[in-house]
Short mmCIF file of C-alpha atoms in Angstrom, two decimals:
data_model
loop_
_atom_site.label_atom_id
_atom_site.label_comp_id
_atom_site.label_asym_id
_atom_site.label_seq_id
_atom_site.Cartn_x
_atom_site.Cartn_y
_atom_site.Cartn_z
CA ASP A 252 26.93 14.33 2.19
CA VAL A 253 26.87 17.17 -0.31
CA LYS A 254 23.51 18.00 -1.70
CA VAL A 255 21.72 19.99 -4.37
CA THR A 256 17.98 20.01 -3.77
CA GLN A 257 15.36 20.98 -6.32
CA SER A 258 12.04 21.86 -4.78
CA SER A 259 9.74 20.03 -7.18
CA ARG A 260 10.36 16.74 -8.97
CA TYR A 261 7.24 17.00 -11.16
CA LEU A 262 5.16 20.02 -12.17
CA VAL A 263 2.24 20.44 -14.54
CA LYS A 264 1.40 23.99 -15.61
CA ARG A 265 -0.81 25.69 -18.17
CA THR A 266 0.37 27.84 -21.05
CA GLY A 267 0.88 31.42 -19.92
CA GLU A 268 1.38 30.61 -16.24
CA LYS A 269 4.39 31.94 -14.34
CA VAL A 270 6.57 29.09 -13.11
CA PHE A 271 9.24 29.11 -10.40
CA LEU A 272 11.81 26.35 -10.08
CA GLU A 273 13.85 26.50 -6.90
CA CYS A 274 17.28 25.05 -6.19
CA VAL A 275 19.24 25.00 -2.93
CA GLN A 276 22.79 23.76 -2.33
CA ASP A 277 24.47 23.13 1.01
CA MET A 278 28.09 23.12 -0.13
CA ASP A 279 28.76 26.88 0.02
CA HIS A 280 29.50 26.82 -3.73
CA GLU A 281 29.96 30.10 -5.56
CA ASN A 282 28.64 28.91 -8.92
CA MET A 283 25.18 27.69 -9.73
CA PHE A 284 23.64 26.62 -13.03
CA TRP A 285 20.36 25.79 -14.71
CA TYR A 286 20.36 23.31 -17.59
CA ARG A 287 17.52 21.78 -19.52
CA GLN A 288 17.70 18.22 -20.75
CA ASP A 289 15.83 17.04 -23.84
CA PRO A 290 16.03 13.71 -25.67
CA GLY A 291 18.54 13.86 -28.51
CA LEU A 292 19.77 17.30 -27.47
CA GLY A 293 21.61 16.50 -24.25
CA LEU A 294 22.08 19.24 -21.68
CA ARG A 295 21.86 22.88 -22.68
CA LEU A 296 22.82 25.72 -20.37
CA ILE A 297 20.09 28.28 -19.70
CA TYR A 298 21.71 30.60 -17.14
CA PHE A 299 24.44 30.50 -14.56
CA SER A 300 25.49 32.59 -11.60
CA TYR A 301 28.98 32.99 -10.20
CA ASP A 302 28.05 35.06 -7.17
CA VAL A 303 25.07 36.44 -5.30
CA LYS A 304 23.03 38.77 -7.54
CA MET A 305 25.32 37.98 -10.49
CA LYS A 306 24.09 36.07 -13.51
CA GLU A 307 25.10 35.33 -17.07
CA LYS A 308 23.17 33.99 -20.01
CA GLY A 309 23.91 30.52 -21.21
CA ASP A 310 23.17 29.07 -24.62
CA ILE A 311 19.36 29.20 -24.51
CA PRO A 312 18.20 32.00 -22.15
CA GLU A 313 15.17 33.11 -24.18
CA GLY A 314 11.93 32.78 -22.25
CA TYR A 315 13.71 32.38 -18.90
CA SER A 316 15.03 34.55 -16.10
CA VAL A 317 16.87 33.76 -12.87
CA SER A 318 17.29 35.10 -9.38
CA ARG A 319 20.09 34.63 -6.88
CA GLU A 320 19.45 36.62 -3.71
CA LYS A 321 21.32 34.23 -1.41
CA LYS A 322 24.43 32.18 -2.06
CA GLU A 323 22.72 28.85 -1.50
CA ARG A 324 19.62 29.46 -3.61
CA PHE A 325 19.18 29.85 -7.37
CA SER A 326 15.73 30.20 -8.91
CA LEU A 327 14.67 29.72 -12.51
CA ILE A 328 11.62 31.67 -13.63
CA LEU A 329 9.44 31.10 -16.66
CA GLU A 330 7.52 34.37 -16.98
CA SER A 331 4.89 32.91 -19.31
CA ALA A 332 5.21 29.19 -19.79
CA SER A 333 4.87 27.73 -23.27
CA THR A 334 4.52 24.16 -24.47
CA ASN A 335 8.05 24.16 -25.92
CA GLN A 336 9.37 24.63 -22.39
CA THR A 337 8.16 21.17 -21.44
CA SER A 338 11.42 19.54 -20.37
CA MET A 339 13.60 18.20 -17.58
CA TYR A 340 15.35 21.03 -15.72
CA LEU A 341 18.59 20.32 -13.89
CA CYS A 342 20.22 22.55 -11.31
CA ALA A 343 23.93 22.23 -10.53
CA SER A 344 26.60 23.93 -8.46
CA SER A 345 30.38 24.08 -8.40
CA ARG A 346 33.20 25.63 -6.41
CA SER A 347 35.23 28.42 -7.98
CA GLY A 348 38.83 27.51 -8.56
CA SER A 349 38.08 23.79 -8.65
CA THR A 350 38.51 21.56 -11.69
CA GLY A 351 34.95 22.46 -12.64
CA GLU A 352 33.13 19.42 -11.29
CA LEU A 353 29.39 20.05 -11.16
CA PHE A 354 27.10 18.64 -8.51
CA PHE A 355 23.58 18.07 -9.80
CA GLY A 356 20.15 17.93 -8.26
CA GLU A 357 17.70 15.19 -9.19
CA GLY A 358 15.89 17.32 -11.73
CA SER A 359 12.45 18.89 -12.12
CA ARG A 360 10.26 17.53 -14.87
CA LEU A 361 7.98 20.31 -16.12
CA THR A 362 4.99 19.69 -18.38
CA VAL A 363 3.28 22.70 -19.90
CA LEU A 364 -0.21 21.99 -21.27
CA GLY B 1323 33.06 27.46 -29.83
CA ASP B 1324 33.45 24.46 -27.56
CA SER B 1325 31.71 21.26 -28.55
CA VAL B 1326 31.55 17.60 -27.56
CA THR B 1327 30.60 14.78 -29.89
CA GLN B 1328 29.86 11.36 -28.48
CA MET B 1329 28.70 8.20 -30.15
CA GLU B 1330 24.99 7.94 -30.61
CA GLY B 1331 23.11 5.26 -28.82
CA PRO B 1332 21.41 3.35 -27.74
CA VAL B 1333 24.08 0.81 -26.93
CA THR B 1334 22.90 -2.63 -25.85
CA LEU B 1335 25.31 -5.16 -24.38
CA SER B 1336 25.21 -8.44 -22.55
CA GLU B 1337 26.55 -8.66 -19.03
CA GLU B 1338 30.37 -9.00 -18.88
CA ALA B 1339 30.83 -7.52 -22.36
CA PHE B 1340 33.45 -4.87 -23.10
CA LEU B 1341 32.20 -1.30 -23.34
CA THR B 1342 33.54 1.63 -25.34
CA ILE B 1343 31.71 4.93 -25.72
CA ASN B 1344 33.56 7.33 -28.00
CA CYS B 1345 33.91 11.02 -27.21
CA THR B 1346 35.77 13.70 -29.17
CA TYR B 1347 35.91 17.40 -28.48
CA THR B 1348 36.69 20.83 -29.86
CA ALA B 1349 37.85 23.45 -27.39
CA THR B 1350 40.05 26.48 -26.89
CA GLY B 1351 43.10 26.11 -24.71
CA TYR B 1352 43.55 23.04 -22.57
CA PRO B 1353 40.20 21.77 -21.38
CA SER B 1354 39.36 19.56 -18.44
CA LEU B 1355 37.34 16.51 -19.47
CA PHE B 1356 34.60 14.65 -17.62
CA TRP B 1357 32.29 11.67 -17.87
CA TYR B 1358 28.98 11.93 -16.04
CA VAL B 1359 26.43 9.17 -15.52
CA GLN B 1360 22.67 9.49 -15.08
CA TYR B 1361 20.85 6.48 -13.64
CA PRO B 1362 17.10 6.21 -14.30
CA GLY B 1363 15.11 8.83 -12.44
CA GLU B 1364 18.17 10.57 -11.02
CA GLY B 1365 20.33 13.61 -11.71
CA LEU B 1366 23.81 13.45 -13.17
CA GLN B 1367 26.78 12.40 -11.09
CA LEU B 1368 30.45 12.62 -11.89
CA LEU B 1369 31.94 9.30 -12.97
CA LEU B 1370 35.52 10.33 -13.70
CA LYS B 1371 37.62 13.25 -14.87
CA ALA B 1372 41.02 14.20 -16.35
CA THR B 1373 42.53 17.64 -16.25
CA LYS B 1374 45.56 17.40 -18.53
CA ALA B 1375 46.84 15.49 -21.52
CA ASP B 1376 47.64 11.80 -20.96
CA ASP B 1377 45.82 11.75 -17.61
CA LYS B 1378 43.70 8.68 -17.05
CA GLY B 1379 40.53 9.03 -15.03
CA SER B 1380 39.08 5.91 -13.43
CA ASN B 1381 36.20 4.95 -11.15
CA LYS B 1382 33.97 1.89 -10.59
CA GLY B 1383 35.89 -0.07 -13.24
CA PHE B 1384 35.45 2.66 -15.88
CA GLU B 1385 38.46 4.36 -17.45
CA ALA B 1386 39.10 7.19 -19.90
CA THR B 1387 42.39 8.67 -21.12
CA TYR B 1388 42.78 12.31 -22.17
CA ARG B 1389 44.30 12.16 -25.68
CA LYS B 1390 45.25 15.63 -26.84
CA GLU B 1391 46.61 14.47 -30.19
CA THR B 1392 43.28 12.94 -31.19
CA THR B 1393 41.12 15.30 -29.04
CA SER B 1394 39.41 12.27 -27.55
CA PHE B 1395 38.28 10.97 -24.16
CA HIS B 1396 36.74 7.56 -24.81
CA LEU B 1397 35.02 5.74 -21.94
CA GLU B 1398 35.84 2.05 -21.45
CA LYS B 1399 34.92 -0.75 -19.08
CA GLY B 1400 36.18 -4.28 -19.34
CA SER B 1401 33.11 -6.09 -18.04
CA VAL B 1402 29.78 -4.33 -17.74
CA GLN B 1403 27.03 -5.19 -15.26
CA VAL B 1404 23.28 -4.77 -15.41
CA SER B 1405 23.65 -2.00 -12.83
CA ASP B 1406 25.71 0.02 -15.33
CA SER B 1407 22.59 0.65 -17.40
CA ALA B 1408 22.34 4.44 -17.57
CA VAL B 1409 22.90 7.47 -19.78
CA TYR B 1410 26.53 8.55 -20.06
CA PHE B 1411 27.55 12.13 -20.85
CA CYS B 1412 30.94 13.38 -21.95
CA ALA B 1413 31.70 17.00 -21.01
CA LEU B 1414 34.46 19.57 -21.10
CA ARG B 1415 35.41 22.76 -19.36
CA SER B 1416 37.59 24.84 -21.63
CA GLY B 1417 40.65 26.63 -20.41
CA GLY B 1418 38.98 29.96 -20.97
CA SER B 1419 36.02 29.28 -18.71
CA ASN B 1420 35.93 29.21 -14.94
CA TYR B 1421 32.42 27.99 -14.78
CA LYS B 1422 30.75 26.49 -17.77
CA LEU B 1423 30.70 22.84 -18.81
CA THR B 1424 29.73 21.86 -22.33
CA PHE B 1425 28.03 18.46 -22.61
CA GLY B 1426 27.62 15.90 -25.33
CA LYS B 1427 24.17 14.60 -26.18
CA GLY B 1428 24.47 11.50 -24.04
CA THR B 1429 24.62 7.79 -24.80
CA LEU B 1430 22.04 5.38 -23.42
CA LEU B 1431 23.57 2.08 -22.32
CA THR B 1432 21.42 -0.96 -21.61
CA VAL B 1433 23.05 -4.07 -20.18
CA ASN B 1434 21.06 -7.29 -20.36
CA PRO B 1435 21.56 -10.27 -18.02
#
């Protein structure tokens, strides 16, 4: 069974802390994505990666960075967390050359106090 | 740029009622179209897809037809069940993108017994 695993389902952090969200996929997919999900706003793309060490900004990259050192792992980093980054974060992956179907993890709900 | 507009919820139906969730899009080229579903406490999973005009995607009793002339991809089900209660997202991948999906804001469906 294909799987995208996000390391933490729930996190509570303080303003100014550095936050790491980890995502691992076991499908050998080339593409990986980080979205945030907010009520009334749907899903918004933060960053995506189409290969190891490659990354591109999505629609809302400000305040975030990413790292992809291995094909199966894609990390989202909040250098200095702020309260407006309280959200649900969703990781996804897809195979290049496919119809574009994304496979999602279960999400990480981050609260910044 | 690409965009997806879906009907705002919440939608509340009784069991066995007919469901329609409207979705229209704006995109360059010839997009692929998707419906994703998010059950409570879970990540998104693909419900159905269509990759070219007049294609009909179907799964679990849900259907949607890719209508290029009206730029629409409305989701329908003839008889909903309580277990269909979830958030439904319409999405597209434009012809110019190998990677990125653009999502609508989601529609919350509640089905009462």
